[in-house]
PDB file of C-alpha atoms in Angstrom:
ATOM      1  CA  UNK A   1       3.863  -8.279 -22.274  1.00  0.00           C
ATOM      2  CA  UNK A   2       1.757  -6.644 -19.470  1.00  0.00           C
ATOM      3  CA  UNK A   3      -1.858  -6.194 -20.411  1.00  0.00           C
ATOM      4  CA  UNK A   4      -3.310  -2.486 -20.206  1.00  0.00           C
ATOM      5  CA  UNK A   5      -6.156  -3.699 -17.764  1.00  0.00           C
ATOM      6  CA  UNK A   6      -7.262  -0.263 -17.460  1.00  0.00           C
ATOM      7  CA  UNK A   7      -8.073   0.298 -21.687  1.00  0.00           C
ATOM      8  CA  UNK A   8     -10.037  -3.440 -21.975  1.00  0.00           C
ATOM      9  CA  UNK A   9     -11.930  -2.193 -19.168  1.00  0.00           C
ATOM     10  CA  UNK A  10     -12.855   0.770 -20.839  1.00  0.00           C
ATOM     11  CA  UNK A  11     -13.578  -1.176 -24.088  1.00  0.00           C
ATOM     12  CA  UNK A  12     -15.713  -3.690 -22.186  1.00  0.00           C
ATOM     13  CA  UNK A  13     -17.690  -0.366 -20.890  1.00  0.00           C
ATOM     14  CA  UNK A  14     -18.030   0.420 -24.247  1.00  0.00           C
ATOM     15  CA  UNK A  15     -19.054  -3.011 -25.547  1.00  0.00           C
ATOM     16  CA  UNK A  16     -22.042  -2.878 -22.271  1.00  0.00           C
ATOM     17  CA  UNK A  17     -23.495   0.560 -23.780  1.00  0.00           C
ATOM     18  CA  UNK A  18     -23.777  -0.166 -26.956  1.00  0.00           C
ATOM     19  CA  UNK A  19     -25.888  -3.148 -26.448  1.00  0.00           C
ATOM     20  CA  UNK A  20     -27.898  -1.365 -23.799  1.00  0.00           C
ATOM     21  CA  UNK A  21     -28.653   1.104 -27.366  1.00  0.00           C
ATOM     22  CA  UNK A  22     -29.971  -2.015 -28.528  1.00  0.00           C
ATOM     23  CA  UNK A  23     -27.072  -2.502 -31.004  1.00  0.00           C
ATOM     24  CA  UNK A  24     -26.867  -6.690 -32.494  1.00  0.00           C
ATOM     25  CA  UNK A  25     -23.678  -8.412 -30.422  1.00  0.00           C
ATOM     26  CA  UNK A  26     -21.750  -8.972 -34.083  1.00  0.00           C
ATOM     27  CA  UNK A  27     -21.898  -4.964 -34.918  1.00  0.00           C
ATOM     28  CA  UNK A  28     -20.306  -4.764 -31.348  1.00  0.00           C
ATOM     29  CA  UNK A  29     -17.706  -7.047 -31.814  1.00  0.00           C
ATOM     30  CA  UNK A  30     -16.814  -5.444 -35.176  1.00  0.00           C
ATOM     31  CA  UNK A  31     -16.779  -1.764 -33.705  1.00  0.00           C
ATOM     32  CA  UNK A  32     -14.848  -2.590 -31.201  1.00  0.00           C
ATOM     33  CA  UNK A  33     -12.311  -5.582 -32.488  1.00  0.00           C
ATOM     34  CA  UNK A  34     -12.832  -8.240 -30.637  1.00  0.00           C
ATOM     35  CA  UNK A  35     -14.467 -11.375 -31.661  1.00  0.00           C
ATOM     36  CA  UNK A  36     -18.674 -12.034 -31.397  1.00  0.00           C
ATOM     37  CA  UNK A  37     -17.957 -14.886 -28.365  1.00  0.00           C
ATOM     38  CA  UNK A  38     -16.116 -11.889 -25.961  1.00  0.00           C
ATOM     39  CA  UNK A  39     -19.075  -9.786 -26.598  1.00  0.00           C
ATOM     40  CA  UNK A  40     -21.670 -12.928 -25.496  1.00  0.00           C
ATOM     41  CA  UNK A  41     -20.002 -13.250 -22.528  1.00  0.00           C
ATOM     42  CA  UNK A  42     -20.127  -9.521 -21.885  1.00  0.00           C
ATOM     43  CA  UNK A  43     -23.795  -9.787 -22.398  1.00  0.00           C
ATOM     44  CA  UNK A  44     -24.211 -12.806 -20.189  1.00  0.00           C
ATOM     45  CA  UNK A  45     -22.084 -11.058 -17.539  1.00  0.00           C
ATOM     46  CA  UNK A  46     -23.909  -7.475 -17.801  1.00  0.00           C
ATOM     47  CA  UNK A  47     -27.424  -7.775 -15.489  1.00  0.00           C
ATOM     48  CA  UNK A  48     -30.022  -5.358 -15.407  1.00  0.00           C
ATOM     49  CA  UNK A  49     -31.916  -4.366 -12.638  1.00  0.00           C
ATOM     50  CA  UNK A  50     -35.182  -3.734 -12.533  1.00  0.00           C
ATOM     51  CA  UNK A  51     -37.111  -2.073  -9.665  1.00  0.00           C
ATOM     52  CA  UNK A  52     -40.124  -3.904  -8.464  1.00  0.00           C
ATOM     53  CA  UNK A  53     -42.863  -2.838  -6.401  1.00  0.00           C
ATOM     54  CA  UNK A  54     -42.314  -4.677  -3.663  1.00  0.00           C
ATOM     55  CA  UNK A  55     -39.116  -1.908  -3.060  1.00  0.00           C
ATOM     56  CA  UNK A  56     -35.959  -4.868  -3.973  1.00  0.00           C
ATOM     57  CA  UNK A  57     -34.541  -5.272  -7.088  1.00  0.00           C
ATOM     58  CA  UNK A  58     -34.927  -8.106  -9.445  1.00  0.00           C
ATOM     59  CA  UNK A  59     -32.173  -9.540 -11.607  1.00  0.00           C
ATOM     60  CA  UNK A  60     -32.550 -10.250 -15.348  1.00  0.00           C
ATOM     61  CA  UNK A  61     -30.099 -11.501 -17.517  1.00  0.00           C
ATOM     62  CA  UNK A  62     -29.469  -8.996 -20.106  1.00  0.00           C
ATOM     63  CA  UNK A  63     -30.916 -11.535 -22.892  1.00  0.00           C
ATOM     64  CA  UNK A  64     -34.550 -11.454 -20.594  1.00  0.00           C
ATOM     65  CA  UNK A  65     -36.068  -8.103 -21.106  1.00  0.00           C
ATOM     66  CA  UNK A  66     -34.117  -6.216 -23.736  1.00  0.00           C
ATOM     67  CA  UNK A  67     -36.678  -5.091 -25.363  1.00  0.00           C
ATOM     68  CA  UNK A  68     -38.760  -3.731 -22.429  1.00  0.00           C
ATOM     69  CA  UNK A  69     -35.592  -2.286 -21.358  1.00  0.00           C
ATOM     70  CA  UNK A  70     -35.097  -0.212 -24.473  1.00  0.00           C
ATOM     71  CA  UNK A  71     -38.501   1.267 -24.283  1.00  0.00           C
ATOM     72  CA  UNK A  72     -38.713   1.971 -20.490  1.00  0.00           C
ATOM     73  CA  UNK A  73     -35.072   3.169 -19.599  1.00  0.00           C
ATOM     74  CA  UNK A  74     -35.838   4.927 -16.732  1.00  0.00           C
ATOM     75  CA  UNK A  75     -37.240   2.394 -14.966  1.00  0.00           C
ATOM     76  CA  UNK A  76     -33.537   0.071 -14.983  1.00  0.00           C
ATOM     77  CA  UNK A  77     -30.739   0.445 -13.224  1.00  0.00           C
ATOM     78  CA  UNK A  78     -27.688  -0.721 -14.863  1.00  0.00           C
ATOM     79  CA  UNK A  79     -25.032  -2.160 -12.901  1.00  0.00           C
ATOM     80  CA  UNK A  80     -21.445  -2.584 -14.877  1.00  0.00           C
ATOM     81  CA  UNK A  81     -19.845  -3.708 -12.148  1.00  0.00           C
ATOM     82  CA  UNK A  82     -19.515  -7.304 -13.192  1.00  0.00           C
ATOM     83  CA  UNK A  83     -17.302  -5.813 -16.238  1.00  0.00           C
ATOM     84  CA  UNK A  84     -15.375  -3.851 -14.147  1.00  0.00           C
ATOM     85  CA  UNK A  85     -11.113  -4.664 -13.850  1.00  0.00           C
ATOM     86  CA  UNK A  86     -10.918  -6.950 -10.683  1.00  0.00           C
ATOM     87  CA  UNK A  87      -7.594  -6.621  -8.748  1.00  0.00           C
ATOM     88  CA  UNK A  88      -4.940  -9.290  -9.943  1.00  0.00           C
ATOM     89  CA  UNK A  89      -3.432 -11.200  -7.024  1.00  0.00           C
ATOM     90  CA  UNK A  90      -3.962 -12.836  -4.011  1.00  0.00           C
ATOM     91  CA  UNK A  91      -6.087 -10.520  -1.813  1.00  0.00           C
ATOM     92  CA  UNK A  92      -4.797  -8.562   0.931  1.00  0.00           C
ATOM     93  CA  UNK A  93      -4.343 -10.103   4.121  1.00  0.00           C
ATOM     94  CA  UNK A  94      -5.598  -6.699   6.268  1.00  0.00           C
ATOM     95  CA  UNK A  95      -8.516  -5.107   5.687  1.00  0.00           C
ATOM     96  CA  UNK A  96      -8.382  -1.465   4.257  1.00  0.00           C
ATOM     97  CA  UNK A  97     -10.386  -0.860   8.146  1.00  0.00           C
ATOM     98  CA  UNK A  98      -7.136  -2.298   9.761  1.00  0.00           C
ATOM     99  CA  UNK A  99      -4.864  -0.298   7.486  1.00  0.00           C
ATOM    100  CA  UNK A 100      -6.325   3.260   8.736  1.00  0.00           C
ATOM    101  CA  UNK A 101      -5.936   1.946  12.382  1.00  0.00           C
ATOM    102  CA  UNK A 102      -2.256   0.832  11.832  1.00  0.00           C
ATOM    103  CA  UNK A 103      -1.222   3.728  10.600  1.00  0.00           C
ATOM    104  CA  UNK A 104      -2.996   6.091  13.498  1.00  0.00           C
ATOM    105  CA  UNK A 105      -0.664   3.411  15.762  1.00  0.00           C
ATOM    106  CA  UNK A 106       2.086   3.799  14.333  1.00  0.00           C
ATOM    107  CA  UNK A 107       1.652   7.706  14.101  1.00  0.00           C
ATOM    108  CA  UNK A 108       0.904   7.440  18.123  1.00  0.00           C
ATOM    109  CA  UNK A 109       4.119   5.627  18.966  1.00  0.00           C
ATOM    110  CA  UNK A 110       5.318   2.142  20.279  1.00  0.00           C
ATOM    111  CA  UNK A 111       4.905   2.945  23.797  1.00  0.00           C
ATOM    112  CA  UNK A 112       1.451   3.740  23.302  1.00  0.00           C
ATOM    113  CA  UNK A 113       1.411  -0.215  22.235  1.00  0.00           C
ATOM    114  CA  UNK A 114       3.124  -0.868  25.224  1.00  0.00           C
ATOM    115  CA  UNK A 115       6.727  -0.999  24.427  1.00  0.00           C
ATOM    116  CA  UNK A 116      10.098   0.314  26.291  1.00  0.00           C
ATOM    117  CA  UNK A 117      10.964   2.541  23.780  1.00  0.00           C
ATOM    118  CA  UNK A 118       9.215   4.455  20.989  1.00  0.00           C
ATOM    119  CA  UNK A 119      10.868   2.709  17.849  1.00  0.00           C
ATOM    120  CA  UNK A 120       9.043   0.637  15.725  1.00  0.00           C
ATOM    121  CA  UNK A 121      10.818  -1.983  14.399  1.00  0.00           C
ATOM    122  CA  UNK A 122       9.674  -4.664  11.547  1.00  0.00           C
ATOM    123  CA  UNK A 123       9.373  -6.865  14.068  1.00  0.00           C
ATOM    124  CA  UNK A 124       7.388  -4.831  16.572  1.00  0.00           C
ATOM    125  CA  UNK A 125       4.500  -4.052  13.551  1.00  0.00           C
ATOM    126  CA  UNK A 126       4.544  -7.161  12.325  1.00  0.00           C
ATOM    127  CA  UNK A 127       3.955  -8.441  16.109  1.00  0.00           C
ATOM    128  CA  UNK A 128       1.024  -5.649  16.059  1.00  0.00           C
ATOM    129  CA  UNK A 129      -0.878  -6.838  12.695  1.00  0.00           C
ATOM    130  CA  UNK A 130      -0.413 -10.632  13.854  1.00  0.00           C
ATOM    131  CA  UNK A 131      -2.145 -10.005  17.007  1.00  0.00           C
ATOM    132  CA  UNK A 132      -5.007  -7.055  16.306  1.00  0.00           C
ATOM    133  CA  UNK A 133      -5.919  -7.944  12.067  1.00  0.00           C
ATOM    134  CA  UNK A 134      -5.153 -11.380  11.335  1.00  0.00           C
ATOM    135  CA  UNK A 135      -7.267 -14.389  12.290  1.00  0.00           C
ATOM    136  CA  UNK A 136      -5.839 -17.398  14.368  1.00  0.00           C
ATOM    137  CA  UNK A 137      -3.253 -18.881  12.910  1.00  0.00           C
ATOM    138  CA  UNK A 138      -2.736 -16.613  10.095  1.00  0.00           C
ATOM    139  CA  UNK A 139       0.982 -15.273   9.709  1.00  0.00           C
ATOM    140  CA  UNK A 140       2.380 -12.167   7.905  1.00  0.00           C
ATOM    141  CA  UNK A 141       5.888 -11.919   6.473  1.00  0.00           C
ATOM    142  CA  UNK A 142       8.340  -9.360   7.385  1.00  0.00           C
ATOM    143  CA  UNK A 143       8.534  -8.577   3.258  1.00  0.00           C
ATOM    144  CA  UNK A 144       4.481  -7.864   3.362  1.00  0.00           C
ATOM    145  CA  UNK A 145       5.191  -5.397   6.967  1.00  0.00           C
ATOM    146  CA  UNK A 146       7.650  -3.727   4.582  1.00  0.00           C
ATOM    147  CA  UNK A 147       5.151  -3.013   1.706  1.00  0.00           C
ATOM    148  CA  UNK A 148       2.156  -2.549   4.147  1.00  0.00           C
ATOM    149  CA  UNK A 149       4.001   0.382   6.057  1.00  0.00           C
ATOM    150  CA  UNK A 150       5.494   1.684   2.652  1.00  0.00           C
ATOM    151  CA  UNK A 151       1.547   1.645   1.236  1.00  0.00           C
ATOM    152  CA  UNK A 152       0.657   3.699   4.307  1.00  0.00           C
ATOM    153  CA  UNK A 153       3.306   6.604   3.278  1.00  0.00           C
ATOM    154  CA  UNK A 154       5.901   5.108   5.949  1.00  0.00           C
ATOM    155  CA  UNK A 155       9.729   4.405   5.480  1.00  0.00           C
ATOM    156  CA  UNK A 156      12.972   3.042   7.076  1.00  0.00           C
ATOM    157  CA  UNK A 157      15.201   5.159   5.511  1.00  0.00           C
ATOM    158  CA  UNK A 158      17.308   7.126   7.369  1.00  0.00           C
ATOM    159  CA  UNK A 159      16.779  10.771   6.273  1.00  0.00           C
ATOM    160  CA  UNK A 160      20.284  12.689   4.986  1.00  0.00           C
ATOM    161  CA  UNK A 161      21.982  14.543   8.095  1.00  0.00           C
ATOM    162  CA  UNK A 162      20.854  18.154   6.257  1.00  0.00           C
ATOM    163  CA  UNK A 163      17.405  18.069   7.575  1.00  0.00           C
ATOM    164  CA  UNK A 164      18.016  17.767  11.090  1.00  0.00           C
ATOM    165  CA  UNK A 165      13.728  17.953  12.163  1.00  0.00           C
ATOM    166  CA  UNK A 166      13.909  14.725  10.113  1.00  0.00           C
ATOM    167  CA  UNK A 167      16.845  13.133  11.566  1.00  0.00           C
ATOM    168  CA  UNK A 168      15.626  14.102  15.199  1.00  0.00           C
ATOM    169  CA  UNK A 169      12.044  12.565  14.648  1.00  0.00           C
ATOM    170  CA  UNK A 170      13.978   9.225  12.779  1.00  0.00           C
ATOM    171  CA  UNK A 171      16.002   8.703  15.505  1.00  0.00           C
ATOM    172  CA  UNK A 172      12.822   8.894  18.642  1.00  0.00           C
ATOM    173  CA  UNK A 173      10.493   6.757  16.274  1.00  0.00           C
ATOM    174  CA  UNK A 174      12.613   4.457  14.231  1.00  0.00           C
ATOM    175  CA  UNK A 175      10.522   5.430  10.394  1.00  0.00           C
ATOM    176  CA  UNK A 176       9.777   8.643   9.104  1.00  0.00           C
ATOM    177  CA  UNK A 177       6.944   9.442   6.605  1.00  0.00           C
ATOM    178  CA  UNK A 178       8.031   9.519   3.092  1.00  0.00           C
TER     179      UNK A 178
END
């Protein structure tokens, strides 16, 4: 059964602003259906931040100042980050900076790369990430080229014979944008 990540994110929000209102953990949990224990650790993950005079912030457990909290809001910034969904999976091998540069490559050409002809081929990017994002040593697999160029709006498809712009710019660069 997949989880709805998105709608116990929301109800963890939920859970974080009621007991910035000051409301007890239990009348939390019973609100919102879960059990007293998720709504601990909610507590123990939320922080407040207060500002100090020294111009940083300093980092309370929620459990530290409630109660100053609750009478000086203005003076906290609340940071519900912690309780925020956190993206499932191992993490991306190319930085989001390296994934606007690929595509403005890949946009310019392979002979502005510096080959023959101006077809990219699976091969060709995956040659490109290996060399200009990845660390030493670190490989990339043709399957992740293929989803990383059909994340950046790319595909290999050849476009139907009917749209003959299409077909023309397929056949100098090898992808067209889908």
């Amino acid at each position: 059964m997949k989880r709805k990540l998105k709608l116990l994110e929301y109800r963890r929000l939920q859970g974080a602003r009621l007991l910035m209102k000051g409301v007890p953990k239990a009348e939390v949990a019973r609100q919102l259906g879960v059990s007293r224990q998720s709504v601990q650790n909610w507590a123990i993950r939320l922080t407040v931040k207060r500002e100090t005079g020294f111009g940083g912030n300093v980092a309370n457990s929620f459990h530290a100042e409630q109660d100053e909290f609750l009478r000086n809001k203005k003076r906290y910034k609340t940071s519900y980050q912690d309780l925020r969904c956190q993206p499932l999976g191992r993490p991306r091998m190319i930085a989001k900076a390296d994934l606007h540069w690929l595509k403005k490559v890949l946009k310019a050409g392979a002979k502005n790369s510096g080959y023959s002809t101006d077809k990219w081929t699976l091969s060709r990017i995956q040659d490109l990430i290996q060399k200009a994002c990845l660390a030493e040593g670190e490989t990339i697999s043709r399957t992740q080229v293929m989803r990383t160029i059909q994340e950046l709006g790319f595909g290999c498809a050849k476009p139907s014979s009917e749209n003959q712009a299409l077909l023309r710019k397929w056949e100098r660069l090898g992808w067209i944008e889908v």
